[in-house]
Coordinates of C-alpha atoms in Angstrom, one line a residue:
M1 CA 5.4 61.5 -9.5
T2 CA 4.9 63.8 -12.7
A3 CA 7.5 65.9 -14.0
Q4 CA 6.1 69.1 -12.5
H5 CA 6.2 67.4 -9.3
K6 CA 9.9 65.8 -9.8
D7 CA 11.8 69.2 -10.0
G8 CA 10.7 72.7 -9.8
M9 CA 12.2 73.3 -13.4
N10 CA 8.9 72.1 -14.7
Y11 CA 6.8 74.1 -12.3
A12 CA 3.7 75.1 -14.4
P13 CA 0.8 75.6 -12.3
E14 CA -2.8 75.4 -14.1
G15 CA -5.5 77.7 -12.7
K16 CA -9.1 78.7 -13.6
P17 CA -9.6 81.0 -16.7
N18 CA -10.4 84.6 -15.5
H19 CA -10.1 86.7 -18.5
V20 CA -9.5 90.6 -18.5
V21 CA -9.4 90.9 -22.0
E22 CA -11.3 89.7 -25.3
P23 CA -9.6 87.3 -27.5
G24 CA -7.0 88.9 -29.9
E25 CA -7.0 92.0 -27.7
F26 CA -3.6 91.2 -26.1
V27 CA -1.3 89.3 -28.4
F28 CA 1.9 87.8 -27.1
A29 CA 4.7 85.5 -28.0
A30 CA 7.2 83.0 -26.2
A31 CA 11.0 82.7 -26.8
A32 CA 13.7 81.2 -25.5
L33 CA 12.5 78.3 -24.1
D34 CA 15.6 77.1 -22.1
H35 CA 13.8 76.6 -18.6
G36 CA 10.5 74.9 -18.1
H37 CA 9.1 78.1 -16.3
I38 CA 8.1 79.3 -19.7
Y39 CA 5.0 77.1 -19.6
G40 CA 3.4 78.3 -16.3
M41 CA 4.2 81.8 -17.5
C42 CA 2.3 80.9 -20.6
N43 CA -0.3 79.1 -18.7
G44 CA -1.0 82.4 -16.5
L45 CA -1.1 84.7 -19.4
I46 CA -3.6 82.5 -21.4
E47 CA -5.8 82.0 -18.4
A48 CA -6.2 85.8 -18.1
G49 CA -7.2 86.2 -21.6
A50 CA -3.9 86.7 -23.9
T51 CA -3.7 85.3 -27.1
L52 CA -0.8 83.1 -27.7
K53 CA 0.6 83.9 -31.4
W54 CA 4.3 83.0 -31.9
V55 CA 7.0 80.9 -30.3
Y56 CA 10.8 80.9 -31.2
D57 CA 13.6 78.9 -29.9
P58 CA 17.0 78.2 -31.8
E59 CA 16.3 74.5 -31.1
P60 CA 13.4 73.5 -33.6
A61 CA 12.8 70.3 -31.1
R62 CA 11.9 72.7 -28.2
S63 CA 9.8 74.8 -30.3
Q64 CA 7.9 71.7 -31.4
A65 CA 7.3 70.3 -27.9
F66 CA 6.1 73.8 -26.8
A67 CA 3.4 73.9 -29.8
D68 CA 2.4 70.2 -28.9
K69 CA 1.5 71.8 -25.5
F70 CA -0.1 75.0 -26.9
P71 CA -1.1 73.9 -30.2
Q72 CA -2.7 77.2 -31.2
V73 CA 0.7 79.2 -31.6
Q74 CA 2.6 79.6 -34.8
I75 CA 6.3 78.6 -34.9
A76 CA 8.4 81.6 -35.8
D77 CA 11.4 81.1 -38.5
S78 CA 13.4 83.8 -36.2
L79 CA 13.2 85.8 -33.4
E80 CA 12.9 88.7 -35.7
Q81 CA 9.6 87.6 -37.1
V82 CA 8.4 87.7 -33.7
L83 CA 9.6 91.2 -33.0
G84 CA 8.5 92.3 -36.4
D85 CA 4.9 91.6 -35.9
P86 CA 3.0 94.7 -34.7
E87 CA 0.5 92.6 -33.3
V88 CA 2.7 91.3 -30.7
R89 CA 2.6 93.4 -27.3
L90 CA 4.8 91.2 -24.8
V91 CA 7.3 88.6 -25.1
A92 CA 7.6 86.0 -22.5
A93 CA 10.9 84.3 -22.1
A94 CA 13.0 81.8 -20.3
A95 CA 16.5 82.2 -21.7
V96 CA 19.6 81.0 -19.9
P97 CA 20.0 83.4 -16.7
S98 CA 22.9 85.2 -18.1
E99 CA 21.2 85.9 -21.4
R100 CA 18.0 87.2 -19.9
C101 CA 19.0 90.8 -20.1
A102 CA 20.3 90.9 -23.5
L103 CA 17.2 89.5 -24.9
G104 CA 15.1 91.9 -22.8
L105 CA 17.0 95.0 -24.4
Q106 CA 16.1 93.6 -27.9
V107 CA 12.7 93.1 -27.0
M108 CA 12.1 96.5 -25.3
D109 CA 14.2 98.1 -28.4
A110 CA 11.5 96.6 -30.9
G111 CA 8.4 98.3 -28.7
K112 CA 7.2 95.5 -26.9
D113 CA 6.9 94.8 -23.1
Y114 CA 9.0 91.9 -21.7
F115 CA 8.3 89.1 -19.5
T116 CA 11.1 87.0 -18.3
D117 CA 11.7 84.2 -16.0
K118 CA 13.7 84.8 -12.8
T119 CA 16.4 85.5 -12.0
P120 CA 16.5 88.4 -14.4
F121 CA 20.0 89.4 -14.4
T122 CA 23.1 87.8 -13.2
S123 CA 25.3 91.0 -12.9
L124 CA 24.8 94.5 -11.6
D125 CA 25.8 95.8 -15.1
Q126 CA 23.0 94.0 -16.9
L127 CA 20.6 95.4 -14.4
E128 CA 21.6 99.0 -14.9
A129 CA 21.3 98.6 -18.8
A130 CA 17.8 97.5 -18.0
R131 CA 16.9 100.3 -16.0
R132 CA 18.3 102.8 -18.7
K133 CA 16.5 100.9 -21.4
V134 CA 13.0 101.0 -19.5
K135 CA 13.6 104.8 -18.9
E136 CA 14.5 105.0 -22.6
T137 CA 11.7 103.0 -24.2
G138 CA 9.0 103.1 -21.7
Q139 CA 8.4 99.4 -22.0
K140 CA 8.3 97.1 -19.2
Y141 CA 10.5 94.6 -17.8
A142 CA 8.3 92.3 -15.8
V143 CA 9.7 89.4 -14.0
Y144 CA 8.2 86.2 -13.0
Y145 CA 8.8 85.7 -9.4
S146 CA 6.6 82.4 -9.4
E147 CA 6.9 81.7 -5.7
R148 CA 4.5 84.3 -4.8
L149 CA 2.9 85.3 -8.0
H150 CA 2.1 81.9 -8.8
V151 CA 1.2 80.2 -5.4
E152 CA -2.4 80.7 -4.2
S153 CA -1.4 80.5 -0.5
A154 CA 1.3 83.3 -1.1
V155 CA -1.5 85.4 -2.7
Y156 CA -3.8 85.0 -0.1
A157 CA -1.1 85.8 2.5
G158 CA -0.6 89.0 0.7
Q159 CA -4.5 89.7 1.0
L160 CA -4.2 89.0 5.0
V161 CA -1.3 91.1 5.6
Q162 CA -3.0 94.2 3.6
K163 CA -6.0 93.8 5.6
G164 CA -4.2 93.9 8.6
A165 CA -4.4 90.3 10.1
I166 CA -1.3 90.4 12.0
G167 CA -0.5 93.9 12.3
R168 CA 2.6 95.6 11.0
V169 CA 5.0 93.1 9.5
I170 CA 8.4 92.9 11.4
Q171 CA 10.0 89.8 10.0
V172 CA 9.9 87.3 6.9
T173 CA 11.3 83.9 7.0
G174 CA 11.8 81.8 3.9
F175 CA 13.0 78.5 3.2
G176 CA 13.1 77.5 -0.6
P177 CA 14.6 73.8 -0.8
H178 CA 14.5 72.2 -4.6
R179 CA 15.2 69.0 -5.8
L180 CA 18.2 68.8 -7.8
N181 CA 17.8 65.9 -10.3
A182 CA 20.9 66.7 -11.6
P183 CA 20.8 64.3 -14.7
S184 CA 18.0 66.3 -16.0
R185 CA 19.4 69.6 -15.7
P186 CA 20.9 71.3 -18.9
D187 CA 24.8 72.4 -18.9
W188 CA 24.4 76.0 -18.3
F189 CA 22.8 74.8 -14.9
F190 CA 26.1 74.2 -13.4
E191 CA 28.1 77.0 -14.9
K192 CA 28.2 79.8 -12.2
D193 CA 28.6 82.6 -14.9
K194 CA 25.4 81.5 -16.6
Y195 CA 23.1 80.7 -13.5
G196 CA 24.5 83.5 -11.4
G197 CA 24.6 81.7 -8.1
I198 CA 22.0 80.2 -5.7
L199 CA 21.1 83.5 -4.2
C200 CA 21.0 85.3 -7.4
D201 CA 18.7 82.7 -8.8
I202 CA 16.2 81.3 -6.5
G203 CA 17.4 83.4 -3.7
S204 CA 15.4 86.1 -5.8
H205 CA 12.1 84.8 -4.9
Q206 CA 12.7 85.1 -1.0
I207 CA 14.0 88.6 -1.3
E208 CA 11.1 89.9 -3.5
Q209 CA 8.7 88.2 -1.3
F210 CA 10.2 89.8 1.7
L211 CA 10.1 93.5 -0.1
F212 CA 6.4 92.8 -0.8
Y213 CA 5.1 91.5 2.5
A214 CA 7.1 93.9 4.9
G215 CA 6.3 96.8 2.4
C216 CA 10.0 97.7 2.0
K217 CA 11.2 99.7 -0.8
D218 CA 14.7 99.1 -0.1
A219 CA 17.0 96.8 2.0
K220 CA 20.4 96.0 3.0
V221 CA 22.1 92.6 2.9
L222 CA 23.6 92.0 6.6
H223 CA 25.1 88.7 5.6
S224 CA 25.0 86.1 3.1
K225 CA 27.0 82.7 2.6
V226 CA 27.0 79.8 0.0
A227 CA 28.3 76.5 -0.2
N228 CA 28.8 73.2 -2.1
Y229 CA 28.4 70.6 0.2
N230 CA 27.5 67.5 -1.3
N231 CA 27.8 67.9 -5.2
P232 CA 31.9 67.5 -5.9
D233 CA 31.3 66.4 -9.5
Y234 CA 29.8 70.0 -10.1
P235 CA 32.3 72.4 -8.6
E236 CA 31.0 75.5 -9.6
L237 CA 27.1 74.6 -8.3
E238 CA 26.4 75.9 -4.7
D239 CA 23.9 73.6 -3.3
F240 CA 23.5 75.9 -0.2
G241 CA 22.8 79.7 0.4
D242 CA 21.2 81.8 3.0
A243 CA 21.1 85.5 4.0
T244 CA 20.0 87.9 6.5
L245 CA 18.5 91.6 5.4
V246 CA 17.1 94.5 6.8
G247 CA 14.5 96.6 5.3
D248 CA 14.2 100.4 5.2
N249 CA 10.9 100.2 7.5
G250 CA 13.2 98.2 10.2
A251 CA 11.5 94.9 9.1
T252 CA 14.2 91.9 8.8
Q253 CA 14.3 88.7 6.7
Y254 CA 16.2 85.5 7.1
F255 CA 16.0 82.9 4.3
R256 CA 17.4 79.8 3.0
V257 CA 17.7 78.1 0.0
D258 CA 19.2 74.7 -1.4
W259 CA 19.1 71.7 -3.5
F260 CA 18.4 69.0 -1.0
T261 CA 15.0 68.1 -1.4
P262 CA 15.2 64.2 -0.6
D263 CA 13.7 61.6 -3.0
G264 CA 11.1 60.7 -0.8
L265 CA 9.3 64.1 -0.7
G266 CA 6.3 64.2 -2.8
T267 CA 6.9 67.2 -4.4
W268 CA 10.2 69.1 -5.5
G269 CA 10.4 71.3 -2.7
D270 CA 8.8 72.0 0.8
G271 CA 8.6 75.6 0.1
R272 CA 7.6 77.5 3.2
T273 CA 7.1 81.4 4.2
I274 CA 6.7 82.6 8.1
I275 CA 5.4 86.3 8.3
L276 CA 5.6 87.7 11.6
G277 CA 3.4 90.6 12.8
T278 CA 3.1 92.9 15.5
E279 CA -0.4 91.0 16.4
G280 CA 0.0 87.6 15.0
Y281 CA 1.8 85.5 12.5
I282 CA 1.1 83.5 9.1
E283 CA 2.7 80.2 7.8
L284 CA 2.7 79.2 4.4
R285 CA 3.2 75.4 3.3
K286 CA 3.1 76.1 -0.2
Y287 CA 3.6 72.8 -2.0
I288 CA 2.9 70.0 0.3
D289 CA 2.0 69.6 3.9
I290 CA 4.1 67.0 4.5
A291 CA 2.5 63.6 5.8
R292 CA -0.9 65.4 5.8
D293 CA -2.0 66.7 2.5
P294 CA 0.2 66.5 -0.9
R295 CA -1.6 69.3 -2.6
G296 CA -0.2 72.3 -0.7
E297 CA -1.7 75.6 -0.7
H298 CA -2.3 75.7 3.0
V299 CA -2.3 79.2 5.0
Y300 CA -2.0 79.2 9.1
L301 CA -2.8 82.3 10.6
V302 CA -2.5 83.1 14.4
N303 CA -3.6 86.3 15.9
G304 CA -6.0 88.0 18.6
D305 CA -8.6 86.0 17.1
G306 CA -7.5 82.8 17.5
E307 CA -6.0 79.8 15.4
Q308 CA -7.0 79.3 11.7
H309 CA -6.2 76.9 8.8
F310 CA -7.4 77.7 5.2
E311 CA -6.9 75.4 2.5
V312 CA -6.9 77.9 -0.4
K313 CA -6.2 75.5 -3.7
G314 CA -8.4 76.3 -6.2
K315 CA -10.0 79.2 -4.5
V316 CA -7.8 82.2 -4.8
G317 CA -6.3 82.4 -8.2
Y318 CA -3.6 84.2 -9.7
P319 CA -4.3 87.8 -10.1
Y320 CA -0.9 89.1 -11.1
F321 CA -1.2 87.8 -14.8
G322 CA -4.5 89.8 -15.5
Q323 CA -2.9 92.5 -13.7
L324 CA -0.1 92.5 -16.0
I325 CA -1.9 92.4 -19.0
L326 CA -4.0 95.5 -18.1
D327 CA -0.9 97.4 -16.8
C328 CA 0.8 96.8 -20.7
L329 CA -2.4 97.9 -22.0
N330 CA -3.1 101.0 -20.0
R331 CA 0.6 101.8 -18.9
T332 CA -0.2 101.4 -15.2
E333 CA 1.9 99.5 -12.3
N334 CA -0.7 97.5 -10.6
A335 CA 0.6 94.1 -11.0
M336 CA 4.4 95.2 -9.6
T337 CA 6.0 98.5 -10.1
Q338 CA 9.0 98.4 -11.9
E339 CA 10.7 99.8 -9.2
H340 CA 10.1 97.0 -6.9
C341 CA 11.0 94.4 -9.9
F342 CA 14.3 95.8 -10.1
K343 CA 14.8 96.3 -6.5
A344 CA 14.3 92.5 -5.8
A345 CA 16.8 91.9 -8.5
E346 CA 19.2 94.2 -7.0
L347 CA 19.4 92.9 -3.6
C348 CA 19.6 89.0 -4.9
L349 CA 22.6 90.3 -6.9
K350 CA 24.2 91.8 -3.9
A351 CA 23.6 89.1 -1.8
Q352 CA 25.4 86.8 -4.2
E353 CA 28.1 89.1 -4.5
A354 CA 28.8 89.6 -0.8
A355 CA 28.5 85.9 0.2
V356 CA 31.1 84.1 2.1
R357 CA 31.9 80.6 0.5
I358 CA 31.8 78.4 3.5
D359 CA 34.4 75.7 2.4
Q360 CA 36.8 78.2 1.7
V361 CA 36.5 79.6 5.3
L362 CA 37.2 76.0 6.4
Q363 CA 40.1 75.6 4.4
T364 CA 41.4 79.3 5.5
N365 CA 40.6 78.2 9.3
S366 CA 42.4 74.6 8.9

């Protein structure tokens, strides 16, 4: 089992190059390498034609490891060196979650767009600060919601929905299990004020997908709950969470996220999404089709035409990255609107804030 398949922290898909710009036309930098998702973020941008110029991290060993993977990059002496380079249009970063907003404000103040790993914020105050800074500077605050943007089955499902394959979407059900692999995790991963809580963190993927597939501009959190069922050595870790939402168009969502992927599974998580429409439904088996195909990227469609199974690995690509590059150059919003990006973040924060802690309920009732 490779490091990428062992845990989601090293998830870094590689696709076919599909350049939307010429070499040197869109220059970007990488910074704050606290989470392994930075590798997937940079892969996607490079495959779309972006030129990676700089990397900076306060820990030189992390910068060197990054440079070993991307030998074309220059290691910067400071973040200021990166932000002071007029060629750099965008900074991609995967800082500790609680530090992502502050870095983004600094990047936007330097006149550059910002592309951060999820979750983009750990508090509503941070979100409001970013909203103000986007309005003030006109820069972009983009977020790597990878479980839709960097998964070909999820991209293809969006295309099917937009073509009307299942009619109007009325419910999205999502399952986002992850493998904990605790010894490989940094200290901040187990500190609630730094990672933000399970619904804030990996729950952000699920809520973003709901808004996208169901076409919602807004939603309300009806119920949410979290627990630490099996990790007493890490009391601030939430190893389980779920939530129910209703969108402004009446569509609903239920999702569950957890850190209970068993060691016997061939990948870090059996991520699945079920999209129910008025005329059919779609099921995604993103990373594995258990006991059948270890490759994942399976789409199952059932509608009035019958039952269909699509194996889409290597066939769909990841259009988000090219769209993001062109959005940065043209100041458009084709990859993802800023409103949608921030609304997904807002709702995961509200779900986290409202969450009932299951073990506390049990203590109260005992």
